[in-house]
């Protein structure tokens, strides 16, 4: 099913490049990665959890990446290493290099004469690069993208089709923006005055650090006054909303559908599960993990894993149980009253 | 308010086509559908619930679709049938056929010479069809769409304006993709290694079956290794996120804003309510219904309706009740202690 | 960091324009707004909460907007007024007027000959304006937008890059649509019939009132039969989904990531927090506030603030407490039994 890998490597070459111990035939030739289940000739798979023991037994992969503890679980050619998943990631990157794209500006692109586009950059069909924008070496702007005025995009970036970047935003190096991403739209800044909402100009920018990746249809609003800042190495999945003046610390990873309201600062090395919601003007320190579907309405000042998930049940059971939540306070009072009455009775009893 | 229907049918013709029993004037001429409230001359409405009894009494519709039980509730011309809503759907489809669009490639579209576009297909202004792509008979690619390399799109599809389909994805027949849909962006595949995240190439595809409809701004990620698969007849509303390697079984319907994390398999004939969140690597069997705003963090292996909704209340009541949830375990312990103490007391009493 | 303001005003001129009492040097010249923390020479900040007392003490702003109670808290030039935030909004709007854009149609835009575009309007590169569409005075349609057939857009609107508006929709005056917004995609109208879903044509429109602002990647579906209506002055943040036939009352503000299912009517002057979810066919009266991350599954018929938030805790505490929710009904029964047994015992005791 997969696109064929573009090059072939002997197992010995892979181990020479990435380390690990090679068991079995060093001359096995590998051209692609695959799952244990789907792998066939010329393909390498990884085994990282005993959950997949059955798949390991049945696999037709020509080689396996696994840990020392699992080294004896197969007789196929294998690479033994500390972290099979990370090792696999490197092998996959080796076998699947980014496609080469011809440099240059498509005749149906609209590049303003005052924009500075590196000769090694690629501007796709029907893309727009506005006045004063700068596109650095080897960066690819795909079809239908809109790069606003005075935007600066660093080297080796890739903007997939139909990305929009508003004026004045700054994008680092090796940044990937997937289709539908919106960088630098106005934050939700309104003031109630004289019986109607008045818009507050959003004059900050969005600044994305190096090696940031942003998933499809994710939106990052420009700052109201200061900038919205996404630090280096942050990985954002699809359909995330990041409000104005947020700051996301380096190497934090956020799964899909998360909403982060304005002016919240999230630390470095955090992990936020899918569909979590984080309120505005909060502070979350480094190394905080937040479970999927969790709502955070106050600051988190200590590392740890946090959750706020209503447990799932059959709807008929939910109907019976959930209603009591509206009366928990009364229930606690009843228990307290029982304790008092019982204590009194026990007193008499003695 | 509505676009006028393009053709006029006598009630008798409608019944001849779709069945049902005709009561009243068979010569009433119908050109459009409408609600009971808004309908006027030449329009047909449906009555499917006693909630709308008042609207039925007052309606100015020239004809009504209703069930046998309700047949006596009006004296207007009417069609009696088993399922008025489904019947109405057919009549509406008859009266509102898709607009005819001229075939051909717009002069401001960018179609790669190696792409294969059927002569009966339509490629709109400022759309891009990349190298090796195939667009089958009568399919419409609207303005601003980006169709990636080697994408295959079947017959009679419609991609509304500004849809992005990444390379190698496969789309069946009669598929509708609404504006802003992103098919085949990279899944959220990252591995932690050496103090930073490393991207794992996403080499699978997205495969959409026949008769799938995908709502505006919904995103479906390509597989990491194997494909992400949406089977025939699946209906997806707006702003849904489907992670890499998910599989959605045939004829499942998913409402807006749902997030489904990677590698989860959902069965056939499921219904998932709006804003539900489904974790990764789960299995949900056929015929499962999930309520809106419900979080699913474990597999569901039996059909049924499932819910995890915190009940709504006035904020001041919520403040009083919700805090106790953080101490439920202690409350249960207090009840257990009360039971033990009371049992002891009762023992003495005898 | 910010774009420089385009004009300079003396404090006295600002007070003359917007009212308030001026304390200190009336000749201070202001060219931009800023936060207390970031402000420097020529910049004006506002002070609206004692939370920021420290920042007020240290600020380098040349002028401050504050309330009478806080007037003595600084000796810098200042404007004393009732609502410093609203005042600041006006000053910011004065100092940051919208950029002037040259009128006219870009040579790489595709405007149908039957469309009516005002001479003072701007149609950007690679934008599409379809047959029969009307674009009124001074309205800007930016790069990559798609305006469908017979769409009507009023004066002084701005459609940022890559907005899609489906056929027949109506947009008022001074409306702002941010990038990725989809107006008028089909609602999620399907009927189950003969073992598969059938699509119900969505023949209503979307009608947006004057002064509406819609955030990036927000989607508003067209009505199934009647229209979806967003009244004047409504402010919508990013990634909101509004289902078919919803009605949102004037001056209601909705934060990011909110989902509103079909046919729900929300009143005027409501405020809905981020990531809230509102079910279908509900009615919410005027002046209702809904907390972030709250799910609304029934109508709200009285003004007030409503919440349904599971409280956040450390995951290990959550594990201990949340499980009891599945047995609340049993717990309540145990308390009831204890009360009965204790009453009996107390009876004997007397």
CSV table of C-alpha atoms in Angstrom, one decimal, chain B residues 1-3 32-35 37-38 46 51-52 83 85-90 92-94 96 106 108 125-126 142-144 158 160-162 176-180 211 213 215-217 232-239 251-257 269-271 273-275 292-293 298 309-316 318 322-332 334-336 338-339 342-343 345-346 349-350, chain C residues 107-110 125-128 144-146 162-164 166-168 180-182 185-201 203-205 217-222 225-227 239-242 257-260 276-277 281 290-291 294-298 300 302-313 320-322 324-326 328 331 334-335 337-339 341-342 344-345 348-349:
chain,number,residue,atom,x,y,z
B,1,UNK,CA,-35.9,32.3,1.2
B,2,UNK,CA,-34.9,29.1,-0.6
B,3,UNK,CA,-33.6,28.7,-4.1
B,32,UNK,CA,-40.2,22.8,-3.5
B,33,UNK,CA,-40.0,21.4,0.1
B,34,UNK,CA,-40.3,23.5,3.2
B,35,UNK,CA,-40.9,23.4,6.9
B,37,UNK,CA,-44.1,26.9,9.4
B,38,UNK,CA,-42.5,28.4,6.2
B,46,UNK,CA,-43.4,16.8,6.5
B,51,UNK,CA,-44.1,18.2,19.0
B,52,UNK,CA,-45.1,20.0,15.8
B,83,UNK,CA,-41.2,7.0,7.5
B,85,UNK,CA,-38.6,12.0,7.2
B,86,UNK,CA,-37.0,9.5,4.8
B,87,UNK,CA,-39.8,10.0,2.3
B,88,UNK,CA,-39.3,13.8,2.6
B,89,UNK,CA,-35.6,13.3,1.9
B,90,UNK,CA,-36.3,11.5,-1.4
B,92,UNK,CA,-36.3,16.9,-1.6
B,93,UNK,CA,-33.6,15.2,-3.6
B,94,UNK,CA,-36.0,14.9,-6.6
B,96,UNK,CA,-33.4,19.8,-5.8
B,106,UNK,CA,-10.8,26.6,-16.2
B,108,UNK,CA,-6.8,29.7,-14.5
B,125,UNK,CA,-10.6,28.3,-11.4
B,126,UNK,CA,-7.4,28.4,-9.4
B,142,UNK,CA,-14.0,23.5,-7.4
B,143,UNK,CA,-12.0,26.7,-7.0
B,144,UNK,CA,-8.9,26.7,-5.0
B,158,UNK,CA,-17.6,16.9,-5.7
B,160,UNK,CA,-16.1,22.1,-2.9
B,161,UNK,CA,-13.8,25.2,-2.9
B,162,UNK,CA,-10.5,25.1,-1.1
B,176,UNK,CA,-18.5,14.9,-1.4
B,177,UNK,CA,-15.8,16.8,0.3
B,178,UNK,CA,-16.8,20.2,1.7
B,179,UNK,CA,-14.7,23.3,1.7
B,180,UNK,CA,-11.6,23.3,3.9
B,211,UNK,CA,-20.7,7.6,-1.0
B,213,UNK,CA,-19.5,12.8,2.7
B,215,UNK,CA,-18.1,18.2,6.3
B,216,UNK,CA,-16.3,21.5,6.1
B,217,UNK,CA,-12.9,21.8,7.7
B,232,UNK,CA,-18.5,3.3,2.1
B,233,UNK,CA,-21.4,5.4,3.1
B,234,UNK,CA,-19.7,7.0,6.1
B,235,UNK,CA,-21.1,10.5,6.8
B,236,UNK,CA,-18.8,13.0,8.6
B,237,UNK,CA,-20.0,16.4,9.7
B,238,UNK,CA,-17.8,19.5,10.1
B,239,UNK,CA,-14.6,20.0,12.0
B,251,UNK,CA,-22.5,3.6,7.2
B,252,UNK,CA,-21.3,5.1,10.5
B,253,UNK,CA,-22.4,8.8,11.0
B,254,UNK,CA,-20.3,11.2,13.1
B,255,UNK,CA,-21.5,14.7,14.1
B,256,UNK,CA,-19.4,17.8,14.2
B,257,UNK,CA,-16.3,18.5,16.3
B,269,UNK,CA,-23.6,1.5,11.7
B,270,UNK,CA,-22.3,3.5,14.7
B,271,UNK,CA,-23.5,7.0,15.5
B,273,UNK,CA,-22.7,12.7,18.8
B,274,UNK,CA,-21.1,16.1,18.4
B,275,UNK,CA,-18.0,17.0,20.3
B,292,UNK,CA,-22.6,14.2,22.3
B,293,UNK,CA,-19.8,15.6,24.4
B,298,UNK,CA,-11.4,2.6,26.5
B,309,UNK,CA,-21.6,13.9,30.5
B,310,UNK,CA,-21.2,16.1,33.5
B,311,UNK,CA,-24.7,17.4,34.2
B,312,UNK,CA,-25.3,21.1,33.6
B,313,UNK,CA,-26.3,23.4,36.5
B,314,UNK,CA,-26.3,27.0,37.5
B,315,UNK,CA,-22.7,28.0,38.2
B,316,UNK,CA,-23.4,28.7,41.9
B,318,UNK,CA,-22.0,23.7,40.4
B,322,UNK,CA,-18.6,19.7,42.0
B,323,UNK,CA,-16.0,20.2,44.7
B,324,UNK,CA,-17.2,17.0,46.4
B,325,UNK,CA,-16.1,15.0,43.4
B,326,UNK,CA,-12.5,15.4,44.5
B,327,UNK,CA,-13.4,13.7,47.8
B,328,UNK,CA,-15.8,11.0,46.6
B,329,UNK,CA,-13.4,8.3,47.8
B,330,UNK,CA,-13.4,9.7,51.3
B,331,UNK,CA,-17.1,10.0,51.2
B,332,UNK,CA,-17.5,6.4,50.3
B,334,UNK,CA,-17.3,7.5,55.5
B,335,UNK,CA,-20.4,5.7,54.4
B,336,UNK,CA,-18.6,2.3,54.8
B,338,UNK,CA,-21.1,4.4,59.2
B,339,UNK,CA,-22.4,1.0,58.0
B,342,UNK,CA,-24.3,1.0,62.8
B,343,UNK,CA,-24.2,-2.8,62.3
B,345,UNK,CA,-24.8,-0.9,67.3
B,346,UNK,CA,-27.6,-2.9,65.9
B,349,UNK,CA,-29.3,-3.7,70.4
B,350,UNK,CA,-30.6,-7.2,69.8
C,107,UNK,CA,-5.1,40.2,-12.8
C,108,UNK,CA,-4.8,36.7,-11.4
C,109,UNK,CA,-8.3,36.8,-9.9
C,110,UNK,CA,-11.3,35.0,-11.6
C,125,UNK,CA,-4.9,37.5,-6.4
C,126,UNK,CA,-6.3,34.0,-7.0
C,127,UNK,CA,-9.7,34.9,-5.6
C,128,UNK,CA,-12.8,33.7,-7.3
C,144,UNK,CA,-7.6,32.6,-2.5
C,145,UNK,CA,-11.1,33.4,-1.4
C,146,UNK,CA,-14.0,31.7,-3.1
C,162,UNK,CA,-8.7,31.5,1.8
C,163,UNK,CA,-12.3,32.1,2.9
C,164,UNK,CA,-15.1,30.1,1.2
C,166,UNK,CA,-21.1,29.0,-0.7
C,167,UNK,CA,-23.8,30.1,-3.2
C,168,UNK,CA,-26.7,32.3,-2.2
C,180,UNK,CA,-10.3,29.4,6.6
C,181,UNK,CA,-13.9,30.4,7.4
C,182,UNK,CA,-16.5,28.4,5.6
C,185,UNK,CA,-21.5,24.4,3.6
C,186,UNK,CA,-24.2,21.8,3.7
C,187,UNK,CA,-25.7,21.1,7.1
C,188,UNK,CA,-25.5,17.5,8.4
C,189,UNK,CA,-28.8,16.4,7.0
C,190,UNK,CA,-29.1,12.7,6.4
C,191,UNK,CA,-32.0,10.3,6.6
C,192,UNK,CA,-31.7,6.6,7.3
C,193,UNK,CA,-33.6,4.7,4.7
C,194,UNK,CA,-33.2,1.2,3.2
C,195,UNK,CA,-30.0,0.4,5.1
C,196,UNK,CA,-28.0,3.5,4.2
C,197,UNK,CA,-27.9,7.2,4.7
C,198,UNK,CA,-29.5,9.5,2.2
C,199,UNK,CA,-28.5,13.1,1.8
C,200,UNK,CA,-31.1,15.7,2.3
C,201,UNK,CA,-30.5,18.7,0.1
C,203,UNK,CA,-31.6,24.5,0.4
C,204,UNK,CA,-31.5,27.3,3.1
C,205,UNK,CA,-28.8,29.9,3.2
C,217,UNK,CA,-11.5,28.2,10.5
C,218,UNK,CA,-15.0,28.7,11.9
C,219,UNK,CA,-17.8,27.0,9.9
C,220,UNK,CA,-21.4,28.0,9.7
C,221,UNK,CA,-23.7,25.6,7.8
C,222,UNK,CA,-26.5,26.7,5.5
C,225,UNK,CA,-34.9,24.4,4.6
C,226,UNK,CA,-35.0,27.8,6.3
C,227,UNK,CA,-31.9,30.0,6.8
C,239,UNK,CA,-12.8,27.0,15.1
C,240,UNK,CA,-16.5,27.3,16.1
C,241,UNK,CA,-19.0,25.0,14.4
C,242,UNK,CA,-22.6,26.3,13.9
C,257,UNK,CA,-13.8,25.7,19.6
C,258,UNK,CA,-17.5,25.8,20.5
C,259,UNK,CA,-19.8,23.4,18.7
C,260,UNK,CA,-23.5,24.2,18.3
C,276,UNK,CA,-18.4,24.6,25.2
C,277,UNK,CA,-20.8,22.2,23.4
C,281,UNK,CA,-32.9,21.8,18.8
C,290,UNK,CA,-22.0,29.5,29.6
C,291,UNK,CA,-18.7,28.5,31.1
C,294,UNK,CA,-19.5,23.1,29.5
C,295,UNK,CA,-21.9,20.8,27.7
C,296,UNK,CA,-25.5,21.9,27.3
C,297,UNK,CA,-27.9,19.1,26.5
C,298,UNK,CA,-31.2,20.9,27.4
C,300,UNK,CA,-31.8,27.1,29.2
C,302,UNK,CA,-33.5,31.7,32.5
C,303,UNK,CA,-30.6,34.1,32.4
C,304,UNK,CA,-27.6,33.2,34.5
C,305,UNK,CA,-24.2,31.5,34.4
C,306,UNK,CA,-24.2,27.7,33.7
C,307,UNK,CA,-21.4,25.2,34.1
C,308,UNK,CA,-20.8,21.5,33.7
C,309,UNK,CA,-17.1,21.0,34.4
C,310,UNK,CA,-15.5,17.9,35.9
C,311,UNK,CA,-13.0,19.3,38.4
C,312,UNK,CA,-9.4,18.8,37.5
C,313,UNK,CA,-7.1,16.7,39.8
C,320,UNK,CA,-9.5,7.0,43.1
C,321,UNK,CA,-12.4,9.4,43.0
C,322,UNK,CA,-13.9,9.2,39.5
C,324,UNK,CA,-17.2,6.2,42.4
C,325,UNK,CA,-19.3,8.2,40.0
C,326,UNK,CA,-20.4,5.0,38.3
C,328,UNK,CA,-23.4,7.1,43.0
C,331,UNK,CA,-24.1,5.1,47.4
C,334,UNK,CA,-26.7,3.1,51.1
C,335,UNK,CA,-27.1,6.5,52.7
C,337,UNK,CA,-30.7,2.7,54.2
C,338,UNK,CA,-28.4,4.0,56.9
C,339,UNK,CA,-30.9,6.8,57.6
C,341,UNK,CA,-31.8,2.0,60.1
C,342,UNK,CA,-30.6,4.8,62.3
C,344,UNK,CA,-35.3,2.8,63.8
C,345,UNK,CA,-32.5,2.5,66.3
C,348,UNK,CA,-35.9,2.1,70.1
C,349,UNK,CA,-33.5,4.2,72.1
